[in-house]
XYZ file of C-alpha atoms in Angstrom:
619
model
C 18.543 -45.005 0.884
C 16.953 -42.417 3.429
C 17.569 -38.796 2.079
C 17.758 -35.731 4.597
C 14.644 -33.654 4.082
C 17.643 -30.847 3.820
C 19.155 -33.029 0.912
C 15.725 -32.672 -0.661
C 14.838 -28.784 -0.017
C 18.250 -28.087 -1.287
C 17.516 -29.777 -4.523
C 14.145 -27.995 -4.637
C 15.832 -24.557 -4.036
C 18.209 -25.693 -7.017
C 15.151 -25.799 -9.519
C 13.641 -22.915 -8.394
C 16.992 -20.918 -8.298
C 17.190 -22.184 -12.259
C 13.789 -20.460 -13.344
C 14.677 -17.299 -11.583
C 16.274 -16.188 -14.612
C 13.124 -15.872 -16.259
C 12.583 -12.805 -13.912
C 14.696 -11.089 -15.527
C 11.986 -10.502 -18.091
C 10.028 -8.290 -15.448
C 13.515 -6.448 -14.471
C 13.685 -5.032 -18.164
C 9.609 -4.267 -17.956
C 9.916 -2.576 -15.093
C 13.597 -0.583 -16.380
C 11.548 -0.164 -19.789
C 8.392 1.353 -18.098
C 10.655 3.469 -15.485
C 12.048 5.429 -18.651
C 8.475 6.061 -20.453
C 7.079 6.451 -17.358
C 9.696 9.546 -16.642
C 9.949 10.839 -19.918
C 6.106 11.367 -19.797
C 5.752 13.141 -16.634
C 8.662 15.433 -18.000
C 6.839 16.054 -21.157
C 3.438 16.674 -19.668
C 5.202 19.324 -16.888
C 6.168 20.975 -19.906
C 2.822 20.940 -21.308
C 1.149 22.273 -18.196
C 4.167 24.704 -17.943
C 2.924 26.033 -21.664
C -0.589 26.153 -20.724
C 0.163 28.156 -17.032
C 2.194 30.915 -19.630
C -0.268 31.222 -21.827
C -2.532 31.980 -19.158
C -0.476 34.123 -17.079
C -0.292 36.343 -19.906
C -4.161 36.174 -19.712
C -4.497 37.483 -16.168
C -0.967 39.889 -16.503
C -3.096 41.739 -19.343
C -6.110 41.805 -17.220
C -4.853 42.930 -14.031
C -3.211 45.618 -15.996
C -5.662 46.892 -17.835
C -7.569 46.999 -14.636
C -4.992 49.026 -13.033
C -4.719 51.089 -15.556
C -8.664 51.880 -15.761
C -8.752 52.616 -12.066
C -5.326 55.173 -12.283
C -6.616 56.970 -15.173
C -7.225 60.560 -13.476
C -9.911 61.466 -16.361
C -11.970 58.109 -15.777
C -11.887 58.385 -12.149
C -12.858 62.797 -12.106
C -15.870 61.721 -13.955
C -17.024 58.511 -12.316
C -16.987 60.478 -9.094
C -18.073 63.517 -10.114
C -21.422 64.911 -8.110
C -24.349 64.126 -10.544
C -26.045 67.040 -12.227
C -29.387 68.113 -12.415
C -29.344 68.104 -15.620
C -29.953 65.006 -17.709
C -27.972 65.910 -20.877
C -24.820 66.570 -18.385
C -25.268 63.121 -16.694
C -25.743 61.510 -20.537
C -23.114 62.678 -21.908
C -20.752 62.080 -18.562
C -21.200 58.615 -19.072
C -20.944 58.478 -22.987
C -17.421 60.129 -22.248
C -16.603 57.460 -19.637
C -17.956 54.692 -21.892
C -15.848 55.757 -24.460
C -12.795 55.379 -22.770
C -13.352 52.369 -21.229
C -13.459 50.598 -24.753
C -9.961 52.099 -25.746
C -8.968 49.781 -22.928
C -10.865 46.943 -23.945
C -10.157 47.354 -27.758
C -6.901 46.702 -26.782
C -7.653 43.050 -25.480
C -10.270 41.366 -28.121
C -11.184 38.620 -24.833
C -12.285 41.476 -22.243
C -15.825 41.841 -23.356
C -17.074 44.336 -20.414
C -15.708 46.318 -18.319
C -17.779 47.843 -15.328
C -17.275 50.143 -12.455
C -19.417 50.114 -9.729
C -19.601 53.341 -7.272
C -20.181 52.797 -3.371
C -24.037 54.467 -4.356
C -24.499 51.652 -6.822
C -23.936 54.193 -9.810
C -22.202 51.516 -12.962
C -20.324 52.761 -15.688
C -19.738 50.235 -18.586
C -18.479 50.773 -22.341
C -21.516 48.896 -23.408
C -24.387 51.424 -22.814
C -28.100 50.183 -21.861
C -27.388 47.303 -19.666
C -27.940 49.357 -16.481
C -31.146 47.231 -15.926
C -29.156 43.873 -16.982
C -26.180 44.432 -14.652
C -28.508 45.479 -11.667
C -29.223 41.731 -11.735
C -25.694 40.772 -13.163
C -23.866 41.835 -9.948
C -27.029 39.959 -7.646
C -25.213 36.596 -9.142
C -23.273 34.424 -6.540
C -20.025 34.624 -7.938
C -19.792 38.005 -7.636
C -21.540 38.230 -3.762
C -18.394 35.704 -3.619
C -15.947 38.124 -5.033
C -16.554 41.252 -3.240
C -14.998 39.310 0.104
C -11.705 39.588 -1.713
C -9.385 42.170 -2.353
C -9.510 41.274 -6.168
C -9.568 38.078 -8.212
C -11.040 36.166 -10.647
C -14.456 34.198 -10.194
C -15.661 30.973 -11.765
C -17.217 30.730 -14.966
C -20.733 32.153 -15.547
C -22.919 33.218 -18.136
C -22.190 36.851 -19.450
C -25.053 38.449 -22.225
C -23.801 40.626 -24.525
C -24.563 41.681 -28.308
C -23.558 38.381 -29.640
C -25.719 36.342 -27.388
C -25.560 34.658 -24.202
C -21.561 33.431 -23.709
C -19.600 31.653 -21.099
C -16.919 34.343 -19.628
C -15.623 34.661 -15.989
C -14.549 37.875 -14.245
C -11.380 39.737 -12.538
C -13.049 41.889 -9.181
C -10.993 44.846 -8.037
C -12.250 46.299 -5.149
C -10.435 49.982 -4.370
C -11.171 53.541 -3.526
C -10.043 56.003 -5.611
C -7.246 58.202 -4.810
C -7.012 61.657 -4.201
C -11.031 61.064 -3.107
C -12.528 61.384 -0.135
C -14.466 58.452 -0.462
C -14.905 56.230 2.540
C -16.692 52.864 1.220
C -15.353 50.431 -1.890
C -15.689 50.634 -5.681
C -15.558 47.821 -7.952
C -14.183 46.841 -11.248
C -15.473 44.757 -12.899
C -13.775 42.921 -16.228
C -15.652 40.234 -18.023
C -13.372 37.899 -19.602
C -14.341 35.514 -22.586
C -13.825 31.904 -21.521
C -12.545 31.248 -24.938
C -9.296 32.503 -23.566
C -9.372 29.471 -21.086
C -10.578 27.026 -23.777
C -7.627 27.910 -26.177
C -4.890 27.309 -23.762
C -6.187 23.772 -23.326
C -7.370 23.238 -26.478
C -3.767 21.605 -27.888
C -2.550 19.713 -24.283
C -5.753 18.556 -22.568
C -6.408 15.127 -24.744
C -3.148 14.200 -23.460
C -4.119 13.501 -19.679
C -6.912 11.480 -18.029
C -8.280 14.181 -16.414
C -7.104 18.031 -15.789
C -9.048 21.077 -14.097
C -7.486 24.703 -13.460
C -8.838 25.775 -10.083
C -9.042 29.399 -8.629
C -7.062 31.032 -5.512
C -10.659 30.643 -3.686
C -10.653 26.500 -5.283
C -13.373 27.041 -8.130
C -13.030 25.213 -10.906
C -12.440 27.166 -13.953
C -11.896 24.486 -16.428
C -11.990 20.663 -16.125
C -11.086 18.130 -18.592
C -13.123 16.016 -19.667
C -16.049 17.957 -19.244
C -18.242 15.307 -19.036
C -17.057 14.678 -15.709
C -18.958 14.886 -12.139
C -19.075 17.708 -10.907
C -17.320 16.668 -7.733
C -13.727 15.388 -7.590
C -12.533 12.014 -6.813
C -10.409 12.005 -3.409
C -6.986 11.387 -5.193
C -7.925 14.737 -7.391
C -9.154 16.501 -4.367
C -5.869 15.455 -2.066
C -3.403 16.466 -5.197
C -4.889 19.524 -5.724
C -4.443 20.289 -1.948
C -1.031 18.941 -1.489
C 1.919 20.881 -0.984
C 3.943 18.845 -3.566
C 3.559 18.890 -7.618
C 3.457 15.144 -8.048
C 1.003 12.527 -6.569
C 0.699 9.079 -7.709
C -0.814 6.130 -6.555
C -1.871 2.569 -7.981
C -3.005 3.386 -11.623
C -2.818 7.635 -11.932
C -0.328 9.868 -11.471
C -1.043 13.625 -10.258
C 0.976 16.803 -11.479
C 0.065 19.599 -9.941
C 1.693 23.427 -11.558
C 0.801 26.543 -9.173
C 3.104 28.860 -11.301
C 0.064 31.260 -12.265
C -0.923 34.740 -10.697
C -3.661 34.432 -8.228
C -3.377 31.659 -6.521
C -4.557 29.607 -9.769
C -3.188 25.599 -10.030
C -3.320 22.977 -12.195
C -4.110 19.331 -11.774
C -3.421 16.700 -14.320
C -3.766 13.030 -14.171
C -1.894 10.608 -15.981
C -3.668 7.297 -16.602
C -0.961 4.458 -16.266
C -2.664 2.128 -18.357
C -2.535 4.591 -21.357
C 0.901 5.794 -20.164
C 2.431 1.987 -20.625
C 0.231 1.027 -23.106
C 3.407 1.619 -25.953
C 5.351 -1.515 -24.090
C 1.987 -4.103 -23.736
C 3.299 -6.296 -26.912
C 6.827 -6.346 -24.459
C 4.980 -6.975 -21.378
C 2.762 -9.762 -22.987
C 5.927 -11.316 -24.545
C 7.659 -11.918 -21.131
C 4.110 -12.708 -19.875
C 3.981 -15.650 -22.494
C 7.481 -16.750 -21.395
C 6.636 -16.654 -17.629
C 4.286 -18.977 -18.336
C 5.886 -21.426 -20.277
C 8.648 -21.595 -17.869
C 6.351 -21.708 -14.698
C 4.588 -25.031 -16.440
C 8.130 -26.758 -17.196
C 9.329 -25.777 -13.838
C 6.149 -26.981 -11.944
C 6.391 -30.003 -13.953
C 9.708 -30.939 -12.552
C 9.397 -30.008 -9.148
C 5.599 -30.716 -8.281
C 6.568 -34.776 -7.852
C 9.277 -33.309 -5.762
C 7.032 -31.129 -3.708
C 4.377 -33.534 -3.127
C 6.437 -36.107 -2.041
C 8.082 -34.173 0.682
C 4.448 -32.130 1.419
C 2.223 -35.206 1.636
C 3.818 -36.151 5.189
C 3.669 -32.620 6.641
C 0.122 -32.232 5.407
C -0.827 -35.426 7.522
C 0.539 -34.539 10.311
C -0.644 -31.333 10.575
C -4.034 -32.517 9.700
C -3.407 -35.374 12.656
C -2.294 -32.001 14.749
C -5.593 -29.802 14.310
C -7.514 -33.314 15.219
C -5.413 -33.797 18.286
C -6.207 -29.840 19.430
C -9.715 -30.179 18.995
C -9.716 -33.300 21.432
C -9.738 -36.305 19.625
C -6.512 -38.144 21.217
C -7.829 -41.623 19.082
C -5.724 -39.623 16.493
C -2.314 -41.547 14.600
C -0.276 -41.015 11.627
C 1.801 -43.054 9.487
C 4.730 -41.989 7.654
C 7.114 -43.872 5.574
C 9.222 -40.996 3.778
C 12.319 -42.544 5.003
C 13.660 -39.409 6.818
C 13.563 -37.438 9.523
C 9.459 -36.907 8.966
C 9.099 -40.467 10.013
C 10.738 -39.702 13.109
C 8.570 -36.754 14.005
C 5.810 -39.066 13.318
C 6.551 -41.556 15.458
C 7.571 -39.512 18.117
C 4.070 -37.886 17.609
C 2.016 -40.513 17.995
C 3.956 -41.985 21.398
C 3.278 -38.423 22.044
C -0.548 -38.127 21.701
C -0.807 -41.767 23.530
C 0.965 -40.223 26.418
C -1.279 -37.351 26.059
C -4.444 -39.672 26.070
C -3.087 -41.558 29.248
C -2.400 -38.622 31.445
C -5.969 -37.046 30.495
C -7.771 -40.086 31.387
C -5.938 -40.319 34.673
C -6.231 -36.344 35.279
C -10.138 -36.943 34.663
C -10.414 -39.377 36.947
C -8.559 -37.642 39.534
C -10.323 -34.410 38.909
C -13.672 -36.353 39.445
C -13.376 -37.939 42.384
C -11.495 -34.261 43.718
C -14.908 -32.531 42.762
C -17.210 -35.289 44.191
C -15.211 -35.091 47.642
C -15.291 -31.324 47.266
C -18.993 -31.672 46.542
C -19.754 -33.714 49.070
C -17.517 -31.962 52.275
C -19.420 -29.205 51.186
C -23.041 -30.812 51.586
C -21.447 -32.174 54.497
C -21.036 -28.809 56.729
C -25.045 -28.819 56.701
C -26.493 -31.343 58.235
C -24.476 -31.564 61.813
C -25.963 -27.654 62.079
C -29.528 -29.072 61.953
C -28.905 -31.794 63.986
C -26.609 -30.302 66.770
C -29.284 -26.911 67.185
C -32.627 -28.966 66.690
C -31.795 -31.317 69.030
C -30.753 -29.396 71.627
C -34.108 -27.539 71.499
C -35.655 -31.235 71.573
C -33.609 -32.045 74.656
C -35.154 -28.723 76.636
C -38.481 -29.336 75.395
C -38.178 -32.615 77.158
C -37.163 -31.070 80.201
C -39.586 -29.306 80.183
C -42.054 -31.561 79.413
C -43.459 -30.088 76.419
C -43.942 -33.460 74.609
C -45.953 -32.044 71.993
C -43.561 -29.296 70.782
C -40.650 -32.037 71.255
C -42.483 -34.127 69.181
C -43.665 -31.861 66.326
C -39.481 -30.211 66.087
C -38.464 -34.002 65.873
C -41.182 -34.725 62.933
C -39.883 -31.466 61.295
C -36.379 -32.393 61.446
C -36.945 -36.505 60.675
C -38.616 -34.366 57.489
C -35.675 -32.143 56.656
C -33.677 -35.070 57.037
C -35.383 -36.865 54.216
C -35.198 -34.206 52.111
C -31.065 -33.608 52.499
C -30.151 -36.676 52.692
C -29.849 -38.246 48.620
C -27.888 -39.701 46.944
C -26.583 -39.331 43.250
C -27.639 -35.711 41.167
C -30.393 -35.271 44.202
C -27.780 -35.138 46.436
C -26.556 -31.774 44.874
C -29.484 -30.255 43.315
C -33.601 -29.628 43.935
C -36.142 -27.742 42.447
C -37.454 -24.408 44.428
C -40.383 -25.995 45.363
C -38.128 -28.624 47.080
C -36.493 -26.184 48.972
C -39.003 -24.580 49.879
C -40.526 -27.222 51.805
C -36.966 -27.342 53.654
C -37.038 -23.989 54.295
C -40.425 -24.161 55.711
C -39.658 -27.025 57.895
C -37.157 -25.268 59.630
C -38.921 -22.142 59.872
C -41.383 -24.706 62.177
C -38.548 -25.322 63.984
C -37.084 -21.730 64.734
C -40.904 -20.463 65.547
C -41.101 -23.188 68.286
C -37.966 -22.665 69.737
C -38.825 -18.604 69.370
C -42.527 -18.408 69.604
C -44.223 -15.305 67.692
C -40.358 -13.890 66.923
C -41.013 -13.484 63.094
C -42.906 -14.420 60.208
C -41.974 -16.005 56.701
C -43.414 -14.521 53.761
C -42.856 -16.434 50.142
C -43.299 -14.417 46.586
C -42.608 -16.845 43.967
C -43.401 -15.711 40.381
C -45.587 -18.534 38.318
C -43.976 -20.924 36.765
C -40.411 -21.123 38.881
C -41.567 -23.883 41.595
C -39.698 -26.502 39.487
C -36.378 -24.133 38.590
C -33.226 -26.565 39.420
C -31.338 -24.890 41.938
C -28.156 -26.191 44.039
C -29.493 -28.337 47.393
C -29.533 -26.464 50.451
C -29.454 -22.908 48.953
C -31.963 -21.100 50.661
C -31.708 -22.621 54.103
C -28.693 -20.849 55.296
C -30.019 -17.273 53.888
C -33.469 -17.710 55.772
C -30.873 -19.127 58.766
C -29.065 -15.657 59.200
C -31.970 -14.068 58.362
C -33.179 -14.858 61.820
C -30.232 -15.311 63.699
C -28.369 -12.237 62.532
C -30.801 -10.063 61.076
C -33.895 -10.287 63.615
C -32.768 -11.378 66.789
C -30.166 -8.621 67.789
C -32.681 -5.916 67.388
C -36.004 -5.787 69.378
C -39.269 -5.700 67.079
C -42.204 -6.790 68.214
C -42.521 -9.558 64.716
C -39.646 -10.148 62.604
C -40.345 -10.496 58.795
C -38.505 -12.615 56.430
C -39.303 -12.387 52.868
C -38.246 -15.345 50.480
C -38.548 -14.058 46.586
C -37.865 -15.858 43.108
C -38.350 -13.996 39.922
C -36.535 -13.945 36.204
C -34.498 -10.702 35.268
C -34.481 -9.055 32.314
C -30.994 -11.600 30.899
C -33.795 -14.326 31.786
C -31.303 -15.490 34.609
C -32.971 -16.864 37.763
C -32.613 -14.004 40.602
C -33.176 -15.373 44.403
C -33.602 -12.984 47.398
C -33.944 -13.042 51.118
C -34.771 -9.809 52.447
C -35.013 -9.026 56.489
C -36.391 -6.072 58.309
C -33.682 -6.752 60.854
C -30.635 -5.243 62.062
C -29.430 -4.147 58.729
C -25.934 -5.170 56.743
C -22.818 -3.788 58.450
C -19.780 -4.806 55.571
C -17.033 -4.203 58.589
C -18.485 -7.043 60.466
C -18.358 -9.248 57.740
C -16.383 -12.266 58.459
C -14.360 -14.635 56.330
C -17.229 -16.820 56.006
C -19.307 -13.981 54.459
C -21.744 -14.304 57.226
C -22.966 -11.582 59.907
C -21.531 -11.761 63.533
C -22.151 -9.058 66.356
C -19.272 -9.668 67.900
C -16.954 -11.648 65.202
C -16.251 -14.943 66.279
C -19.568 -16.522 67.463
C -22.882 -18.689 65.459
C -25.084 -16.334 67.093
C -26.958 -19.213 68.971
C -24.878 -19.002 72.261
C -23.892 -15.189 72.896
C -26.623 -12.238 72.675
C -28.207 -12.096 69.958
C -28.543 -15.452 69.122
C -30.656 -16.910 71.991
C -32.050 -14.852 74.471
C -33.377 -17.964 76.415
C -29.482 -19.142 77.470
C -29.214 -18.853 81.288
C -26.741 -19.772 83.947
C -28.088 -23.202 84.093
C -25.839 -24.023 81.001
C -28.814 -25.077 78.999
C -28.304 -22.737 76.293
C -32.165 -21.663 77.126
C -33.593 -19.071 79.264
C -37.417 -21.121 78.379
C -38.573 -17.763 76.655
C -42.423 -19.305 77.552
C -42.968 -18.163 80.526
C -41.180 -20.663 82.084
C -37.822 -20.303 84.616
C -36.976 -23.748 85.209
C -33.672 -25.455 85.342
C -32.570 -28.412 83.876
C -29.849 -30.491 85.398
C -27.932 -32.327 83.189
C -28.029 -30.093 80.255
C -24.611 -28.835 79.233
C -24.010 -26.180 77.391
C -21.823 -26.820 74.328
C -17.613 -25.779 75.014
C -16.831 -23.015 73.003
C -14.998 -24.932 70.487
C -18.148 -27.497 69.828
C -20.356 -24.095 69.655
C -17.255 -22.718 66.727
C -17.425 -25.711 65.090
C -21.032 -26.169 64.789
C -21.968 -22.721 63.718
C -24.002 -21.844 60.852
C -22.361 -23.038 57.697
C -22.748 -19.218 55.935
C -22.496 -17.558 52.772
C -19.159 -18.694 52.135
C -20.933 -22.026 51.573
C -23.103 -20.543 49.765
C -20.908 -18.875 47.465
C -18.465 -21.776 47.271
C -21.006 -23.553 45.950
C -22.621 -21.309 43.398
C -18.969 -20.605 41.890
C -18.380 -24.571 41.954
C -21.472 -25.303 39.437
C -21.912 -22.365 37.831
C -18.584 -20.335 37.291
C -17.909 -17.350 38.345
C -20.887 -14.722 36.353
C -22.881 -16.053 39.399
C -22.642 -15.425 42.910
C -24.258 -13.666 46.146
C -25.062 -10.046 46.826
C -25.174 -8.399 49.828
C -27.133 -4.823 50.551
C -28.544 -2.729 53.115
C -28.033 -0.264 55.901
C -27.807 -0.407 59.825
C -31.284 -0.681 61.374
C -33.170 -0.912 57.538
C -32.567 -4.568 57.100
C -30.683 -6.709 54.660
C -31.181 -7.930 51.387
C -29.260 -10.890 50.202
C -29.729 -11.570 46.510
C -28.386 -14.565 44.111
C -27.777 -14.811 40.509
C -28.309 -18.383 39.656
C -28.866 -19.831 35.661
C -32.584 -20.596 35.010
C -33.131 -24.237 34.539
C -35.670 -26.670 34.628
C -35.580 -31.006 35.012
C-alpha cells in the first residue's frame, strides 16, 4: 500500500502534538518564576526606598545646618569682621566663632568639621589648630571639583581628625554673605562621617548583586560589594544613566531610585540566578520529566522520521552534486509515494540537463572557433591587398630589388600568420615582434626615411604568450594615422613591454605623430582624418597617389606613370582598410574577459599612446 507523504506527516504531527503536554511543565516554571520574580523587585524597591529615607534625612540635616551656619548674623559679623592688629582680638574672634560652630555640630554626632572659608583664604573651623592641615585639605581634588558648583556633596575622601585618619565626604556651599559688601564667594565646608553612608546599607546591601549610590556630579559614594572594579560594567553604567527605574537584561535586573536631594541615585542589581534559585528543585523536576518524555517520544517517531527523511536527504545530496556540475548524478527511491515520483522525474530531469549541455558545448565551440577564426581572418587580405600593390609599382618601376625584398618580407609574415591549431591564435612577443618588424621593412620601402621603430622590451618578456597579431595593427596606425598626416622630418614609433605593479603584462605603442583626437574616433576604435577612409588612399595615408590611378605618386624621385595600374573602387579601398582597434579589443575581451582591454591617450600635435592590459603568461 503506497501512503501519502501527507498521510505520514500528519501522523508525525499526531505524536508530537501528544508530548506537547509535557510543556506545560515550563508554563508553570515560567508562571512560578513570574510571581518571585515580581514579588522581589517589589521588595527590593522598598528596600532601596528605606535606604534613600534614611539618607535624605542625612543630607536634609546637613543642608540645614549649613543654612543655618551661614544665616546666623553673629557667625557671619565676626567671620567678616576687618582683622585687628592686635593678636589677642584676632584669638579670641575665632575662639568665639569656633565655639559656635560646634553648637551646630553637637547637634549632629556624623558632622565632624565644619569650615568656612573667606574670599582672602581666612578658615574658621570648631576644631582649632588645623589651619596648616586644611591649607592642604582644600588643595584636594574633590574639593577643586566642588567649588564649580553652587553646593553639593563630594565623593568620599580621607578626613584627619582627633580620632585618626577616617573616611568622610563633604557638603560645599558656596555664598556671599548678606547684608555684606563682599564681591567674591565664601565656602562652607561640612565634613560628614561616611559611617552615615555605611549604616544605611549596612541591613539591605547583601540582598543585591551589586548596588552603588552615585552623586548629582556621578561619583560614586558607596558601591556594593566593595571589592568590585573600580569601573562599572556597561549594563550598570547604561541603568544608572537611563531615564527609567528598571533595566533588565539576560541574567540581572537593574533598579534604579533617584528619590534623594541632590541629584543622588541608586543602582541595584538583582542576580537572576540567586533570584530563582528558591524554584531550582521545581525547575529540575520538570527538567527530569522533559527528558524522559523527549526519549519515549523520539523513540516512537525517529523510525518514522527516518523513513520519510532518508529519501529527501538523497535527493538533496543528488541536488548539491548536480549544482556543482556533475550531471553523471542519479537517485533511487522506493518509498512508495509521491518521493519516488520526484525522483524519477529528477533523474529524466538531470539526463535532459546532461543532453542539452553537451549539445550547447558543442555549439558554443564551434561558435567561438568561427568567431576566432573570422576574426584572424580580417588580417591577412590587409597585408596582402597593400603589400602587393606596392610590389606591383615597384615593378613598374623597375625596382626589382625593392620588389623583391617587400615580397620576401611578406612570403615571411605570411609564415608567421598563417597556423594552425593554438598557434593560430596565440605567439610569444618575440614572435610578434619579428612580424612587426617585417612589416615595418615593408612600410620603410614603400615610405623611405618616413620614421623609425624603436623596441624597449624589459628582460625576461620575449617569450610572454600574447594573442596573434596584436601588435601589428597598433604599429599599423601608428604610421598611417599618427605620422603621416603631420609633416616631421622622421617619424618615431616606440614599441614597449614591461610588468606593472598587479604583475599584469602592460603593452604600449607610443607615436610622436598627430596626436589622439577622441571626436574622430570611429566605430572601429581606429583614427581617421576624415571618418570614413583606411588612410592609404586619401591624404594622409599616401602622399605618392597621383592621377595616374596608381595609388602612388613614386615618392623617390621618380614621376612616372604606370598604365594599367588601377586604383582600388572605393568600396574595395572600405573593405580592405586596416582591421583597427576594434579588432584589437574584440579580441582581448574574447580571451581574456573584460579586466583587460586597450587604452587610448594623448593630445593634438603631442602624439598618441596606445596602451594594453594583457595577463602575463608564459608556454
Amino acid at each position: 500500500m503506497r501512503l501519502k507523504i501527507r498521510t505520514k506527516i500528519i501522523a508525525s504531527a499526531l505524536l508530537v502534538v501528544s508530548l506537547s503536554l509535557l510543556l506545560s511543565g515550563f508554563l508553570t516554571y515560567d508562571y512560578a518564576t513570574g510571581i518571585i520574580r515580581d514579588q522581589s523587585i517589589k521588595d527590593s524597591k522598598t528596600k532601596l526606598a528605606q535606604i534613600s529615607s534614611q539618607l535624605k534625612r542625612t543630607q536634609d540635616q546637613v543642608v540645614k545646618t549649613a543654612e543655618y551656619i551661614v544665616s546666623d548674623e553673629e557667625i557671619r559679623a565676626l567671620v567678616y569682621e576687618a582683622p585687628s592688629e592686635s593678636f589677642e582680638e584676632n584669638y579670641f574672634r575665632k575662639y568665639t566663632v569656633q565655639e559656635k560652630l560646634k553648637r551646630f555640630t553637637a547637634l549632629n554626632d556624623f558632622i565632624l568639621n565644619a569650615l568656612i572659608v573667606r574670599p582672602d583664604g581666612e578658615m574658621f573651623s570648631n576644631n582649632s589648630g588645623y589651619e596648616d592641615y586644611f591649607a592642604d585639605y582644600l588643595k584636594q581634588p574633590w574639593f577643586e571639583r566642588q567649588k564649580r558648583e553652587r553646593s553639593g556633596f563630594s565623593e568620599p575622601h580621607p578626613f584627619f581628625s582627633l580620632g585618626g585618619n577616617r573616611q568622610a565626604f563633604s557638603y560645599v556651599l558656596k555664598y556671599r554673605p548678606i547684608g555684606m559688601n563682599e564681591t567674591s564667594d565664601s565656602y562652607l565646608v561640612l565634613d560628614i562621617a561616611y559611617t552615615e553612608i555605611d549604616e544605611a546599607f549596612a541591613r539591605s546591601a547583601g540582598d543585591f548583586a551589586r548596588i552603588e549610590l552615585l552623586s548629582g556630579t556621578g561619583g560614586v559614594l558607596y558601591r556594593y560589594p566593595a571589592s568590585l572594579s573600580s569601573e562599572r560594567d556597561a549594563f550598570t553604567e547604561a541603568a544608572a544613566s537611563s531615564a527609567d527605574d528598571y533595566l533588565e537584561d539576560r541574567s540581572r535586573i537593574a533598579l534604579v531610585n533617584d528619590s534623594m536631594a541632590q541629584g543622588w541615585r541608586q543602582v541595584a542589581v538583582l542576580s537572576k540566578t540567586k533570584l530563582f534559585a528558591k524554584i531550582n528543585h521545581i525547575f529540575y523536576y520538570y527538567i527530569a520529566m522533559i527528558g524522559i518524555g523527549f526519549l519515549f517520544s523520539l523513540g516512537i517517531m525517529l523510525p518514522i522520521i527516518l523513513n520519510l527523511t532518508k529519501p529527501l536527504s538523497r535527493l538533496t545530496n543528488a541536488m548539491k552534486r548536480v549544482s556543482v556540475g556533475d550531471l553523471q548524478t542519479s537517485v533511487e527511491i522506493r518509498s512508495k509515494d509521491e518521493l519516488e515520483i520526484l525522483g524519477a522525474g529528477f533523474n529524466r530531469m538531470v539526463a535532459d540537463l546532461k543532453r542539452n549541455m553537451e549539445t550547447s558545448i558543442r555549439d558554443e565551440e564551434m561558435k567561438r572557433k568561427m568567431q576566432i577564426d573570422l576574426l584572424m581572418a580580417q588580417i591577412n587580405p590587409h597585408f596582402v591587398y597593400n603589400t602587393l600593390n606596392t610590389v606591383i609599382y615597384l615593378c613598374h618601376a623597375e625596382r626589382n630589388r625593392q620588389a623583391i625584398e617587400m615580397t620576401q618580407a611578406l612570403i615571411a609574415i605570411l609564415q608567421d600568420t598563417v597556423k594552425t591549431g593554438d598557434g593560430a591564435v596565440f605567439a610569444t612577443l618575440d614572435e610578434e615582434r619579428r612580424i612587426v618588424d617585417r612589416y615595418a621593412d615593408i612600410q620603410k620601402t614603400r615610405y623611405p626615411g618616413k620614421f623609425e621603430l624603436r623596441w624597449e622590451i624589459a628582460d625576461g618578456l620575449g617569450n610572454a604568450v600574447i594573442p596573434r597579431m596584436l601588435l601589428q595593427p597598433l604599429v599599423e596606425n601608428a604610421i598611417v594615422h599618427g605620422l603621416f598626416p603631420v609633416d616631421r622630418e622622421l617619424g618615431l614609433i616606440v614599441v614597449r613591454a614591461r610588468l606593472d605593479e598587479s604583475r599584469q603584462l602592460r603593452l604600449e605603442v607610443e607615436d610622436n605623430g598627430a596626436g589622439y583626437r577622441p571626436e574622430t574616433e570611429n566605430e572601429d576604435g581606429d583614427r581617421y582624418e576624415d571618418g570614413h577612409g583606411d588612410g592609404h588612399g586619401d591624404r594622409h595615408g599616401d602622399r605618392h597617389g597621383d592621377r595616374h590611378g596608381d595609388g602612388y605618386e613614386d615618392g623617390h624621385g621618380d614621376e612616372h606613370e604606370h598604365p594599367g595600374i588601377k586604383a582600388a573602387p572605393t568600396a574595395d579601398r572600405e573593405r580592405t582598410r586596416g582591421i583597427g582597434l576594434a579588432n584589437v579589443r574584440e579580441r582581448i575581451r574574447y580571451h581574456y574577459g573584460e579586466p583587460y582591454g586597450v587604452s587610448i591617450g594623448g593630445a593634438p600635435g603631442s602624439g598618441t599612446l596606445v596602451a594594453v592590459r594583457l595577463p602575463y603568461r608564459q608556454p
